[in-house]
C-alpha cells in the first residue's frame, strides 16, 4: 500500500506499507501471508477474479486485533495514518471525519479487491507531464489524484477518496481554452475581486455552450470562435467538496495568479506573483508565491455518502512542473497538489483508448 505523507506536507515522499506476500513453491503452488496488523505475518488467500483484477482475504483476522481493544487500534491507526494523536486535533468536524474513515477502512480487515490502474499517457502539447499528485483536502487529509489531459481539457481523477467524494470521481476539471487573467497581487488579496473575475469567465463559458447547442439545432454546425471540443477523447467535468458538502477541501485553501500574456507558452517559466485572497483557508501556508498561469475550472462537491453532487466554479493554478493548486470558489478554500515521485513498473497504458476505458470503469464503480 502506498500511503500519502502526513497532512499537510504534500511535498514529502509517499509511505510504503506491505499488505501481503506470496511464497512461490514447487509445482506452481504458493502460500500467501497477510501482513496486516501488528502481530506478524499470518495465513491469507489470493484469488484471481478476472483479467487485471484479484482479491485478497485474511484467514486469521484475530491477528489484526490489539489487547487494548478498538480504542488502542484507533489510536495506533491515527498515529500511523495522520502522524498525530486525537488530542492534537481540536476541530470537532475533523475528529468526526477521521473516526468515520477508521470505521470504514477497518471493517474490511484486509479483505480487498484490487483493480489495475494505468498511468495517463503523455503528449508533447500537455501543459505539464501528467501523473499522480498528492493533494490537500481539508479535514479529509491528503488524497491521491491522477492528472490527465484530454485535448482542450484536463481532469483530476480521485485515486483515493473520502466520505464525500469517493475514488474514481473527477475532483477537478480544467478548461484549457479559458485562461484567467488575474489582477495585481494587492487586488488579488480581495476575494470579491477574484470571485467577480471567475464568475465572468463562467458566464462566458455558458454562452459559448449555448451557441454550440443552438448551432447544432439549426443544422448549420456553427461553432463559437473559441474551439472547446477535446481532441483526444471526451471530457466529463467534475469536482469535489469538503465538510458538510464534501469532496473538496473541508478547510482548503484558495489562490489566484496573474496569467502570462497569451503568446507565452506554459513552459516559459515566467513567474507571476501569487498570494491567497483574504478569507481563503489553506491547510498549508507553505504554498508557492509565484505561478506560471491559471485557467477556469470546476470542482466536484457533495454531501456525505456522495449525496447531491454538484460542480462548482474554481481556478486552476499552475505553479511549476510538479505542483499546481485549485481554488474552490464556493468553499473559499485552496487545495495544493504535489507530484508523486514513486516509480511504478509496468503501469503504462497499452493505448490511449485503454486509458480512457479505465477512467470510465473506475468512475462507474462509485457513480
Short mmCIF file of C-alpha atoms in Angstrom, two decimals:
data_model
loop_
_atom_site.label_atom_id
_atom_site.label_comp_id
_atom_site.label_asym_id
_atom_site.label_seq_id
_atom_site.Cartn_x
_atom_site.Cartn_y
_atom_site.Cartn_z
CA UNK A 1 0.00 0.00 0.00
CA UNK A 2 1.28 3.46 -0.93
CA UNK A 3 0.18 5.98 1.69
CA UNK A 4 0.41 9.75 1.24
CA UNK A 5 2.66 11.70 3.61
CA UNK A 6 1.16 13.15 6.77
CA UNK A 7 -1.18 16.07 6.22
CA UNK A 8 -0.49 18.75 5.09
CA UNK A 9 3.07 18.01 3.89
CA UNK A 10 2.35 17.37 0.21
CA UNK A 11 6.00 17.62 -0.85
CA UNK A 12 7.09 14.74 1.41
CA UNK A 13 7.55 11.29 -0.18
CA UNK A 14 4.90 8.58 -0.20
CA UNK A 15 4.96 5.95 2.55
CA UNK A 16 5.12 2.23 1.80
CA UNK A 17 3.32 -0.49 3.79
CA UNK A 18 3.29 -4.21 2.80
CA UNK A 19 -0.17 -5.80 2.91
CA UNK A 20 0.54 -9.40 1.83
CA UNK A 21 3.31 -11.55 0.40
CA UNK A 22 3.40 -14.67 -1.75
CA UNK A 23 5.89 -17.54 -1.40
CA UNK A 24 6.20 -19.49 -4.67
CA UNK A 25 6.64 -23.23 -4.05
CA UNK A 26 7.29 -26.22 -6.30
CA UNK A 27 4.80 -27.37 -8.94
CA UNK A 28 3.31 -23.90 -9.32
CA UNK A 29 1.90 -23.94 -5.80
CA UNK A 30 2.23 -20.99 -3.42
CA UNK A 31 1.48 -19.85 0.09
CA UNK A 32 0.06 -16.43 0.92
CA UNK A 33 0.68 -14.43 4.08
CA UNK A 34 -1.32 -11.44 5.26
CA UNK A 35 0.96 -8.66 6.58
CA UNK A 36 -1.80 -6.50 8.04
CA UNK A 37 -1.85 -5.81 11.76
CA UNK A 38 0.89 -5.76 14.39
CA UNK A 39 1.30 -9.45 15.27
CA UNK A 40 3.40 -10.54 12.31
CA UNK A 41 2.63 -12.45 9.07
CA UNK A 42 -0.26 -14.92 9.15
CA UNK A 43 -2.31 -17.09 6.83
CA UNK A 44 -4.02 -15.41 3.86
CA UNK A 45 -5.51 -16.15 0.45
CA UNK A 46 -5.39 -14.58 -3.01
CA UNK A 47 -7.95 -15.18 -5.74
CA UNK A 48 -7.64 -14.13 -9.37
CA UNK A 49 -11.08 -12.72 -10.18
CA UNK A 50 -10.57 -11.82 -13.83
CA UNK A 51 -8.06 -10.08 -16.05
CA UNK A 52 -6.46 -7.11 -14.25
CA UNK A 53 -8.33 -7.89 -11.04
CA UNK A 54 -7.65 -10.00 -7.92
CA UNK A 55 -8.84 -10.25 -4.33
CA UNK A 56 -7.06 -10.85 -1.03
CA UNK A 57 -8.53 -12.42 2.09
CA UNK A 58 -7.10 -12.74 5.57
CA UNK A 59 -7.81 -16.15 7.14
CA UNK A 60 -6.74 -15.09 10.65
CA UNK A 61 -8.27 -11.68 11.30
CA UNK A 62 -7.72 -12.13 15.03
CA UNK A 63 -4.11 -11.18 14.26
CA UNK A 64 -5.38 -7.69 13.45
CA UNK A 65 -6.80 -7.15 16.94
CA UNK A 66 -4.96 -5.44 19.79
CA UNK A 67 -5.05 -6.21 23.50
CA UNK A 68 -6.37 -2.72 24.23
CA UNK A 69 -9.39 -3.24 22.01
CA UNK A 70 -10.76 -0.86 19.39
CA UNK A 71 -9.57 2.19 21.28
CA UNK A 72 -5.93 1.08 21.08
CA UNK A 73 -6.38 0.10 17.44
CA UNK A 74 -7.82 3.53 16.66
CA UNK A 75 -5.02 5.41 18.41
CA UNK A 76 -2.36 3.30 16.68
CA UNK A 77 -4.03 3.83 13.30
CA UNK A 78 -4.26 7.57 13.99
CA UNK A 79 -0.53 7.83 14.69
CA UNK A 80 0.33 5.88 11.53
CA UNK A 81 -2.26 7.47 9.24
CA UNK A 82 -2.13 11.07 10.45
CA UNK A 83 1.09 11.30 12.45
CA UNK A 84 -0.70 12.73 15.48
CA UNK A 85 -2.94 11.89 18.44
CA UNK A 86 -6.63 12.65 18.83
CA UNK A 87 -5.73 15.27 21.45
CA UNK A 88 -3.78 17.14 18.77
CA UNK A 89 -6.92 17.55 16.65
CA UNK A 90 -9.07 20.31 18.09
CA UNK A 91 -11.55 20.67 15.21
CA UNK A 92 -14.64 18.58 16.06
CA UNK A 93 -15.63 18.12 12.45
CA UNK A 94 -12.15 16.82 11.62
CA UNK A 95 -12.35 14.35 14.52
CA UNK A 96 -15.68 13.13 13.17
CA UNK A 97 -14.29 12.60 9.66
CA UNK A 98 -11.20 10.79 10.96
CA UNK A 99 -13.29 8.44 13.11
CA UNK A 100 -15.57 7.80 10.13
CA UNK A 101 -12.59 6.86 7.97
CA UNK A 102 -11.23 4.50 10.62
CA UNK A 103 -14.56 2.69 10.99
CA UNK A 104 -14.97 2.45 7.23
CA UNK A 105 -11.48 1.12 6.45
CA UNK A 106 -11.04 -1.20 9.42
CA UNK A 107 -14.22 -3.17 8.72
CA UNK A 108 -12.59 -4.85 5.70
CA UNK A 109 -9.73 -6.46 7.69
CA UNK A 110 -7.59 -6.52 4.54
CA UNK A 111 -10.18 -8.49 2.56
CA UNK A 112 -9.95 -6.34 -0.53
CA UNK A 113 -10.34 -6.37 -4.30
CA UNK A 114 -7.64 -4.79 -6.46
CA UNK A 115 -8.06 -3.44 -9.98
CA UNK A 116 -5.31 -2.31 -12.31
CA UNK A 117 -4.77 1.42 -12.79
CA UNK A 118 -2.88 2.77 -15.77
CA UNK A 119 -0.81 5.93 -15.57
CA UNK A 120 -2.02 8.61 -18.02
CA UNK A 121 -0.32 8.78 -21.42
CA UNK A 122 1.63 11.97 -22.13
CA UNK A 123 1.61 14.22 -25.19
CA UNK A 124 4.05 16.97 -26.24
CA UNK A 125 1.22 19.53 -26.08
CA UNK A 126 0.32 18.77 -22.45
CA UNK A 127 0.54 21.68 -20.03
CA UNK A 128 2.77 19.63 -17.74
CA UNK A 129 3.64 15.95 -17.54
CA UNK A 130 0.53 14.04 -16.40
CA UNK A 131 0.63 11.59 -13.50
CA UNK A 132 -0.25 11.11 -9.84
CA UNK A 133 -0.35 14.00 -7.37
CA UNK A 134 -0.82 14.33 -3.60
CA UNK A 135 -3.43 16.97 -2.75
CA UNK A 136 -4.72 18.68 0.39
CA UNK A 137 -8.42 18.13 1.07
CA UNK A 138 -9.05 19.99 4.28
CA UNK A 139 -10.23 17.81 7.14
CA UNK A 140 -10.07 14.76 4.87
CA UNK A 141 -6.29 14.99 4.84
CA UNK A 142 -4.13 14.22 1.81
CA UNK A 143 -5.57 12.31 -1.14
CA UNK A 144 -4.11 10.99 -4.38
CA UNK A 145 -5.32 12.47 -7.67
CA UNK A 146 -4.47 11.46 -11.23
CA UNK A 147 -3.97 14.41 -13.60
CA UNK A 148 -4.61 13.58 -17.26
CA UNK A 149 -5.06 15.65 -20.42
CA UNK A 150 -7.87 15.25 -22.95
CA UNK A 151 -7.48 17.75 -25.77
CA UNK A 152 -8.72 21.11 -24.53
CA UNK A 153 -9.44 19.85 -21.03
CA UNK A 154 -7.52 18.36 -18.14
CA UNK A 155 -9.03 16.13 -15.47
CA UNK A 156 -8.09 15.34 -11.91
CA UNK A 157 -9.49 11.90 -11.05
CA UNK A 158 -9.51 10.71 -7.45
CA UNK A 159 -7.48 7.58 -6.87
CA UNK A 160 -8.16 7.69 -3.12
CA UNK A 161 -11.46 9.07 -1.88
CA UNK A 162 -13.29 10.24 1.25
CA UNK A 163 -16.83 10.11 2.71
CA UNK A 164 -17.94 12.95 0.42
CA UNK A 165 -16.28 12.23 -2.93
CA UNK A 166 -15.25 8.60 -3.49
CA UNK A 167 -12.33 7.31 -5.51
CA UNK A 168 -12.95 7.24 -9.26
CA UNK A 169 -14.77 10.58 -9.42
CA UNK A 170 -13.33 13.65 -11.14
CA UNK A 171 -12.40 16.02 -8.37
CA UNK A 172 -11.45 18.86 -10.73
CA UNK A 173 -11.72 19.64 -14.43
CA UNK A 174 -9.69 22.36 -16.11
CA UNK A 175 -10.86 24.23 -19.22
CA UNK A 176 -7.60 24.85 -21.05
CA UNK A 177 -9.35 27.13 -23.56
CA UNK A 178 -10.21 29.70 -20.89
CA UNK A 179 -7.20 31.32 -19.29
CA UNK A 180 -7.93 33.60 -16.35
CA UNK A 181 -6.23 36.97 -16.25
CA UNK A 182 -5.95 37.95 -12.62
CA UNK A 183 -5.16 41.39 -11.21
CA UNK A 184 -2.01 42.54 -9.43
CA UNK A 185 -1.14 41.00 -6.07
CA UNK A 186 -2.75 43.73 -3.99
CA UNK A 187 -6.05 43.45 -5.86
CA UNK A 188 -5.76 39.69 -5.73
CA UNK A 189 -5.98 39.82 -1.93
CA UNK A 190 -9.67 40.67 -2.34
CA UNK A 191 -11.79 37.52 -2.58
CA UNK A 192 -14.66 39.52 -4.06
CA UNK A 193 -12.44 40.61 -6.93
CA UNK A 194 -11.37 37.03 -7.58
CA UNK A 195 -14.98 35.86 -7.44
CA UNK A 196 -16.06 38.55 -9.92
CA UNK A 197 -13.40 37.52 -12.44
CA UNK A 198 -14.13 33.80 -12.20
CA UNK A 199 -17.89 34.22 -12.46
CA UNK A 200 -17.45 36.38 -15.58
CA UNK A 201 -15.49 33.55 -17.20
CA UNK A 202 -18.15 31.06 -16.14
CA UNK A 203 -20.80 33.17 -17.86
CA UNK A 204 -18.65 33.31 -20.99
CA UNK A 205 -18.34 29.53 -20.96
CA UNK A 206 -22.10 29.20 -20.54
CA UNK A 207 -22.76 31.49 -23.51
CA UNK A 208 -20.35 29.56 -25.72
CA UNK A 209 -22.01 26.29 -24.80
CA UNK A 210 -25.39 27.79 -25.65
CA UNK A 211 -24.07 28.93 -29.02
CA UNK A 212 -22.82 25.42 -29.73
CA UNK A 213 -26.20 23.92 -28.87
CA UNK A 214 -28.07 26.49 -30.95
CA UNK A 215 -25.77 25.88 -33.90
CA UNK A 216 -26.29 22.13 -33.68
CA UNK A 217 -30.08 22.55 -33.58
CA UNK A 218 -30.00 24.82 -36.63
CA UNK A 219 -28.02 22.21 -38.52
CA UNK A 220 -25.52 24.84 -39.54
CA UNK A 221 -22.71 23.45 -37.40
CA UNK A 222 -21.68 26.97 -36.47
CA UNK A 223 -19.22 26.75 -33.58
CA UNK A 224 -18.13 29.56 -31.25
CA UNK A 225 -14.95 31.43 -32.07
CA UNK A 226 -13.11 29.68 -29.25
CA UNK A 227 -12.97 25.93 -30.03
CA UNK A 228 -13.58 23.83 -26.93
CA UNK A 229 -14.09 20.27 -28.14
CA UNK A 230 -11.48 17.79 -26.87
CA UNK A 231 -9.06 16.48 -29.48
CA UNK A 232 -8.18 13.21 -27.80
CA UNK A 233 -11.34 11.90 -26.18
CA UNK A 234 -14.41 13.15 -24.33
CA UNK A 235 -14.19 15.17 -21.16
CA UNK A 236 -16.65 14.96 -18.30
CA UNK A 237 -16.44 17.96 -15.95
CA UNK A 238 -16.29 17.03 -12.32
CA UNK A 239 -15.35 18.50 -9.00
CA UNK A 240 -15.32 17.96 -5.35
CA UNK A 241 -16.13 19.22 -1.82
CA UNK A 242 -15.17 19.25 1.89
CA UNK A 243 -17.05 19.22 5.18
CA UNK A 244 -20.84 19.46 5.17
CA UNK A 245 -20.93 19.38 1.41
CA UNK A 246 -17.80 17.38 0.94
CA UNK A 247 -15.41 16.44 -1.74
CA UNK A 248 -13.20 19.44 -1.94
CA UNK A 249 -11.05 20.62 0.92
CA UNK A 250 -13.06 20.96 4.09
CA UNK A 251 -10.84 23.75 5.21
CA UNK A 252 -8.93 24.03 1.97
CA UNK A 253 -7.02 26.91 0.53
CA UNK A 254 -7.55 29.42 -2.21
CA UNK A 255 -5.26 31.09 -4.62
CA UNK A 256 -5.05 33.00 -7.79
CA UNK A 257 -2.36 34.02 -10.14
CA UNK A 258 -1.82 36.54 -12.86
CA UNK A 259 -1.85 34.80 -16.20
CA UNK A 260 1.02 35.48 -18.59
CA UNK A 261 0.42 37.03 -21.97
CA UNK A 262 -1.39 34.69 -24.38
CA UNK A 263 1.65 34.26 -26.58
CA UNK A 264 3.74 32.97 -23.69
CA UNK A 265 3.86 29.16 -23.52
CA UNK A 266 3.11 27.43 -20.24
CA UNK A 267 6.64 26.09 -20.19
CA UNK A 268 8.18 29.55 -20.43
CA UNK A 269 8.90 29.58 -16.70
CA UNK A 270 7.82 33.21 -16.37
CA UNK A 271 6.84 33.56 -12.73
CA UNK A 272 3.82 35.61 -11.67
CA UNK A 273 3.45 36.88 -8.09
CA UNK A 274 0.91 34.79 -6.22
CA UNK A 275 -0.94 35.21 -2.93
CA UNK A 276 -4.06 33.69 -1.39
CA UNK A 277 -7.01 36.09 -1.15
CA UNK A 278 -8.00 37.13 2.35
CA UNK A 279 -10.56 34.75 3.81
CA UNK A 280 -9.49 31.75 1.76
CA UNK A 281 -8.41 28.90 4.02
CA UNK A 282 -5.34 26.80 3.43
CA UNK A 283 -4.13 23.58 5.05
CA UNK A 284 -0.55 24.53 4.28
CA UNK A 285 0.83 28.06 4.33
CA UNK A 286 3.95 26.82 2.58
CA UNK A 287 2.48 27.24 -0.91
CA UNK A 288 4.45 28.74 -3.86
CA UNK A 289 4.44 32.54 -4.06
CA UNK A 290 4.82 32.56 -7.84
CA UNK A 291 2.93 30.74 -10.59
CA UNK A 292 3.04 30.37 -14.36
CA UNK A 293 -0.62 30.77 -15.34
CA UNK A 294 -4.15 29.82 -14.36
CA UNK A 295 -7.33 28.56 -16.01
CA UNK A 296 -11.03 28.38 -15.32
CA UNK A 297 -12.12 25.06 -13.86
CA UNK A 298 -14.81 23.27 -11.92
CA UNK A 299 -14.60 21.23 -8.74
CA UNK A 300 -16.90 18.46 -7.51
CA UNK A 301 -18.57 18.84 -4.11
CA UNK A 302 -21.12 16.61 -2.38
CA UNK A 303 -22.61 15.67 0.97
CA UNK A 304 -21.59 12.61 2.98
CA UNK A 305 -22.16 9.43 1.03
CA UNK A 306 -21.72 11.30 -2.29
CA UNK A 307 -25.18 12.84 -1.95
CA UNK A 308 -26.32 15.83 -4.05
CA UNK A 309 -23.06 16.14 -6.04
CA UNK A 310 -22.59 19.39 -7.95
CA UNK A 311 -19.88 21.10 -9.97
CA UNK A 312 -18.81 24.48 -8.74
CA UNK A 313 -16.52 27.11 -10.33
CA UNK A 314 -12.89 27.43 -9.41
CA UNK A 315 -9.41 28.39 -10.55
CA UNK A 316 -6.61 26.03 -11.58
CA UNK A 317 -3.19 27.50 -10.77
CA UNK A 318 -0.09 26.08 -12.44
CA UNK A 319 2.94 26.66 -10.21
CA UNK A 320 5.60 24.55 -11.91
CA UNK A 321 6.16 21.15 -13.50
CA UNK A 322 5.45 19.32 -10.24
CA UNK A 323 2.90 21.47 -8.37
CA UNK A 324 -0.49 23.01 -9.04
CA UNK A 325 -3.36 24.36 -6.99
CA UNK A 326 -7.11 24.73 -7.19
CA UNK A 327 -9.28 27.44 -5.66
CA UNK A 328 -12.71 26.21 -4.59
CA UNK A 329 -14.67 29.42 -5.02
CA UNK A 330 -17.83 28.33 -3.21
CA UNK A 331 -15.85 26.82 -0.33
CA UNK A 332 -13.35 29.69 -0.11
CA UNK A 333 -10.62 27.11 0.17
CA UNK A 334 -7.45 26.10 -1.63
CA UNK A 335 -6.00 22.69 -2.48
CA UNK A 336 -2.28 22.30 -3.14
CA UNK A 337 -1.07 19.34 -5.22
CA UNK A 338 2.46 17.94 -5.47
CA UNK A 339 3.68 15.22 -7.83
CA UNK A 340 4.07 11.63 -6.60
CA UNK A 341 7.67 10.72 -7.38
CA UNK A 342 7.42 7.00 -6.64
CA UNK A 343 8.25 4.80 -9.64
CA UNK A 344 5.62 2.27 -10.72
CA UNK A 345 6.69 -0.53 -13.06
CA UNK A 346 4.52 -1.83 -15.90
CA UNK A 347 1.95 0.91 -15.29
CA UNK A 348 1.80 2.41 -18.80
CA UNK A 349 -1.49 2.07 -20.66
CA UNK A 350 -1.21 -0.10 -23.81
CA UNK A 351 -3.15 2.58 -25.73
CA UNK A 352 -4.95 5.91 -25.16
CA UNK A 353 -8.22 4.04 -25.63
CA UNK A 354 -7.32 1.61 -22.84
CA UNK A 355 -6.63 4.51 -20.50
CA UNK A 356 -9.96 6.17 -21.31
CA UNK A 357 -11.76 2.89 -20.73
CA UNK A 358 -10.04 2.51 -17.35
CA UNK A 359 -11.19 6.00 -16.30
CA UNK A 360 -14.78 5.13 -17.20
CA UNK A 361 -14.59 1.86 -15.31
CA UNK A 362 -13.29 3.30 -12.04
CA UNK A 363 -15.82 6.11 -12.17
CA UNK A 364 -18.69 3.70 -12.78
CA UNK A 365 -17.83 1.87 -9.55
CA UNK A 366 -18.99 4.84 -7.48
CA UNK A 367 -21.44 6.67 -9.77
#
